[in-house]
Coordinates of C-alpha atoms in Angstrom, one line a residue:
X22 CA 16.0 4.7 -30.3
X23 CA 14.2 6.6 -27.2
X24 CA 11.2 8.0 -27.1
X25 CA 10.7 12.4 -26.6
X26 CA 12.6 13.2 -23.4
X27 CA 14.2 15.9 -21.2
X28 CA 18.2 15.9 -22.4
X29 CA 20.3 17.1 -19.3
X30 CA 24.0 18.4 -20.8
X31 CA 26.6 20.3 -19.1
X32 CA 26.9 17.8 -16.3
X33 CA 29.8 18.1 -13.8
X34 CA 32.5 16.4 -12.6
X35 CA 36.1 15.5 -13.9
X36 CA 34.9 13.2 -16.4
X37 CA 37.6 10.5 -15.6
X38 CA 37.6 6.6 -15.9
X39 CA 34.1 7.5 -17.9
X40 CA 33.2 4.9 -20.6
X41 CA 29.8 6.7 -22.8
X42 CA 27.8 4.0 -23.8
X43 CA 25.5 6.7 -25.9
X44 CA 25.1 10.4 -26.5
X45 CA 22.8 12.5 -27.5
X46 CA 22.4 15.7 -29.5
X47 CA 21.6 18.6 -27.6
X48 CA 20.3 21.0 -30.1
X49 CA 20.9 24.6 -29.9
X50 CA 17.3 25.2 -31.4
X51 CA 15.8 24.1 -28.4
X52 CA 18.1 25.8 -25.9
X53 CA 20.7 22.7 -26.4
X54 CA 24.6 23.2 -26.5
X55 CA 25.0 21.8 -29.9
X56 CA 27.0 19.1 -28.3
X57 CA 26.2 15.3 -28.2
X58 CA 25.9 15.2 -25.2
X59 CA 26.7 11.6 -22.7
X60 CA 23.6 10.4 -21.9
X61 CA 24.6 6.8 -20.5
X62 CA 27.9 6.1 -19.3
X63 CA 29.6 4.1 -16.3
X64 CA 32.6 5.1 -14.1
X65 CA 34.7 3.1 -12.2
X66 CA 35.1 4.2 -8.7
X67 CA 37.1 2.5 -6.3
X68 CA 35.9 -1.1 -6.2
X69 CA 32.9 0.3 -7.1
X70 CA 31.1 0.3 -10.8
X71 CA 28.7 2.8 -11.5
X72 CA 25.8 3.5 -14.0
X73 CA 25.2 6.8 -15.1
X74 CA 21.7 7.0 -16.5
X75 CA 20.4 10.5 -17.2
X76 CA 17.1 9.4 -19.0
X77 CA 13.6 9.5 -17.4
X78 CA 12.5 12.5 -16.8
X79 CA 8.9 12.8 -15.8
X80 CA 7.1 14.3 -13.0
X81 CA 3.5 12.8 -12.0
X82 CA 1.4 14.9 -14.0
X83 CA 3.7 14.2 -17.3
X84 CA 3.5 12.1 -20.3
X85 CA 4.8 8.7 -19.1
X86 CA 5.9 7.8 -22.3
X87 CA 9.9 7.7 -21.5
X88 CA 9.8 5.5 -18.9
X89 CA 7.9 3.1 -21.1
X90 CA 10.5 3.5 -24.2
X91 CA 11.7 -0.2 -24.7
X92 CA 15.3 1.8 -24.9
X93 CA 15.4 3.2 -21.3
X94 CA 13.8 0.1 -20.2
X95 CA 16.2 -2.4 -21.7
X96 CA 19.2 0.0 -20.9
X97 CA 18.0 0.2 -17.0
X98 CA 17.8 -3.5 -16.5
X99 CA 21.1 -4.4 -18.1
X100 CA 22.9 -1.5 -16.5
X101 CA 21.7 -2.3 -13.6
X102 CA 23.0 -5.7 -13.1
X103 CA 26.2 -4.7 -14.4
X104 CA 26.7 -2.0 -11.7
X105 CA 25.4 -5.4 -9.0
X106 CA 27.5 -7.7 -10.8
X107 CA 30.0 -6.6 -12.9
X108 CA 28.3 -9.1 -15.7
X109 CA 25.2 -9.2 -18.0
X110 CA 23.7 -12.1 -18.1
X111 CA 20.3 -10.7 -19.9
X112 CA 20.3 -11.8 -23.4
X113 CA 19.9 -8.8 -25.8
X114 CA 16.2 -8.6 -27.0
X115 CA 15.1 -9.2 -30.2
X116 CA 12.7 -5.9 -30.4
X117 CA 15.1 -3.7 -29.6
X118 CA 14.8 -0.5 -31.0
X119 CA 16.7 0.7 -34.2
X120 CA 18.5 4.1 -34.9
X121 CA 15.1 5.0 -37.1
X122 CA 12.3 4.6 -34.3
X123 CA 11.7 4.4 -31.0
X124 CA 10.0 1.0 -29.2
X125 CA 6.9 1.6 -26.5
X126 CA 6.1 -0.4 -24.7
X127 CA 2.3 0.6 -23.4
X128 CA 1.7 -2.4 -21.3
X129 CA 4.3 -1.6 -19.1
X130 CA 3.3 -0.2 -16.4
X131 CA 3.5 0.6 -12.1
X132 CA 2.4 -1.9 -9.7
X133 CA -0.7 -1.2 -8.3
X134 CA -0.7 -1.6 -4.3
X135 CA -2.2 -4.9 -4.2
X136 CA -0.1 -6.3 -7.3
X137 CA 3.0 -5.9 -4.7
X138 CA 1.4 -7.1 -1.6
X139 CA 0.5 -10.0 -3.7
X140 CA 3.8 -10.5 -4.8
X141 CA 5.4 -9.9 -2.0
X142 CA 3.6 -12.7 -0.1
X143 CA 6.1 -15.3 -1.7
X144 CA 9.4 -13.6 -0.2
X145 CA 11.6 -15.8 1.8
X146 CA 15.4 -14.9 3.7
X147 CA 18.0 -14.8 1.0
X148 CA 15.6 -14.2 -1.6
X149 CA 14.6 -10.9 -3.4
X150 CA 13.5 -8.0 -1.4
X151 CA 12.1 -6.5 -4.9
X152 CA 8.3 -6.2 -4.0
X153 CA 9.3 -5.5 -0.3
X154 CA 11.4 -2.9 -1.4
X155 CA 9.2 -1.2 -3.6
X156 CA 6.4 -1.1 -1.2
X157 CA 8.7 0.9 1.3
X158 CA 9.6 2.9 -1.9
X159 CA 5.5 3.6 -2.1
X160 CA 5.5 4.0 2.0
X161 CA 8.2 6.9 1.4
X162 CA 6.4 8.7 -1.4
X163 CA 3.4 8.9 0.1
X164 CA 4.4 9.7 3.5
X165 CA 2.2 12.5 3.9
X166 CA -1.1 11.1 2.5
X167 CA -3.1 9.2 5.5
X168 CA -5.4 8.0 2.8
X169 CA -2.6 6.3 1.0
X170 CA -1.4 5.1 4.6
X171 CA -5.0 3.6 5.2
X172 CA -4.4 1.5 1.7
X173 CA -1.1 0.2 2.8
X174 CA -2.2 -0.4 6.2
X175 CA -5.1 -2.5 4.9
X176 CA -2.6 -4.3 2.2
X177 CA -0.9 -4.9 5.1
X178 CA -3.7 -6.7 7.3
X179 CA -4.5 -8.5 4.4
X180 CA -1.0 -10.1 4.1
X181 CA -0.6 -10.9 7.3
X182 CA -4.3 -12.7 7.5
X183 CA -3.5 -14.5 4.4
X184 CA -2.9 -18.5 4.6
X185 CA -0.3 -18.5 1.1
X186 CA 1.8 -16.0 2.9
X187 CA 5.4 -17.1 3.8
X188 CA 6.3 -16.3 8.0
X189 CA 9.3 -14.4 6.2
X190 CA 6.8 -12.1 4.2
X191 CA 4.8 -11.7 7.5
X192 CA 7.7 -11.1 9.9
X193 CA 9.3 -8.6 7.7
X194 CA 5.7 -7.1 7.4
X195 CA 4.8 -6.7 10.7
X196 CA 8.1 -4.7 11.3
X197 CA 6.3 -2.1 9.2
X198 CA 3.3 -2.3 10.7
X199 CA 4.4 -1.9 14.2
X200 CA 5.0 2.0 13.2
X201 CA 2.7 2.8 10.6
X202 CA -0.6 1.1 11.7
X203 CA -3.6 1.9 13.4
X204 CA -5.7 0.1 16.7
X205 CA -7.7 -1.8 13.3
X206 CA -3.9 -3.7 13.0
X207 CA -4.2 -4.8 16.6
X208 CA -6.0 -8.0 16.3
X209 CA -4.0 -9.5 13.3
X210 CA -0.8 -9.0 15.6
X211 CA -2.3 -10.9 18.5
X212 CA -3.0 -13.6 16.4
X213 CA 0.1 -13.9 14.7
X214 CA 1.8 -13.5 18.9
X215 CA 0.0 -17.0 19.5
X216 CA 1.9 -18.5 16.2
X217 CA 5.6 -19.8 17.5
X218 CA 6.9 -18.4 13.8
X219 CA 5.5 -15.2 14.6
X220 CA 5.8 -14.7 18.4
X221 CA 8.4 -11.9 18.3
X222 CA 5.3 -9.7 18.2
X223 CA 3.9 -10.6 21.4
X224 CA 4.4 -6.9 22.6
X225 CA 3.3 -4.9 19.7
X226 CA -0.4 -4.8 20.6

């Protein structure tokens, strides 16, 4: 049902209030414990519901393929909401994989930079954070690389120029900005300070 990936057993922990949703063979020819081992489960923990996912392991210079296994990807997203909401609402796909193969999907894919400043654009107050929070997500990764930084910072300007941009998207945007950007961010901000939606800024510059 899932593609080749690294199989973590021997996890710790008391192993109460666990319900496996689907384990694994570890086998002993590869250095396994000849165990199946749980590979997704959920625990409850106080008023709390948990997803335990132990799938995905890839490093940036790896084969990508398990993260695009239609198994781990289906899995996420439904564990996921349950752990948010205690319900799934997605309906079960119809491709999903069988007990005889796997299902990649190769057209899934990251986000390139501009595909989530793009997106992001559309954000509003008691809407999803999703492309907000996955460009602080890329912010934090690449917090050592001022090339990366430059990218962002540019993205960035860009938004904040940009007519089809909510003042939500900008205001939460220039928060960012007001710490990671350069003298080249200056006269977008003292635009947007002349803009009564967009004011709070006045003192950045």
């Amino acid at each position: 049902m899932h593609a080749t990936d690294e199989l973590y057993g021997k996890l710790r922990g008391p192993a109460e209030n666990m319900n496996v949703l689907a384990t694994a063979f570890s086998n002993p020819k590869t250095g396994g414990t000849g165990n199946h081992e749980p590979i997704l489960f959920t625990v409850n923990y106080g008023k709390g519901r948990i997803f335990h996912n132990v799938l995905g392991h890839v490093g940036q210079d790896e084969d990508m393929t398990p993260y695009k296994s239609a198994f781990f990807i289906y899995a996420m997203q439904r564990g996921t909401e349950w752990a948010a909401t205690g319900k799934v609402t997605q309906a079960i796909p119809e491709d999903l994989p069988n007990q005889s193969s796997a299902l990649i999907l190769p057209a899934y894919k990251d986000f390139t930079l501009e595909d989530l400043f793009r997106n992001a654009r559309k954000y509003e107050i008691g809407k999803s954070k999703k492309y907000l929070n996955l460009i602080l997500q890329r912010i934090r990764n690449h917090s050592t690389d001022k090339d990366y930084l430059e990218k962002v910072e540019d993205e960035m300007i860009k938004l904040l120029s940009a007519d089809d941009c909510t003042t939500d998207a900008k205001n939460f945007i220039c928060k960012e900005i007001s710490w990671l950007g350069s003298p080249k961010s200056i006269s977008v901000l003292k635009a947007l300070s002349k803009k009564a939606e967009t004011a709070r800024w006045r003192s950045l510059p």
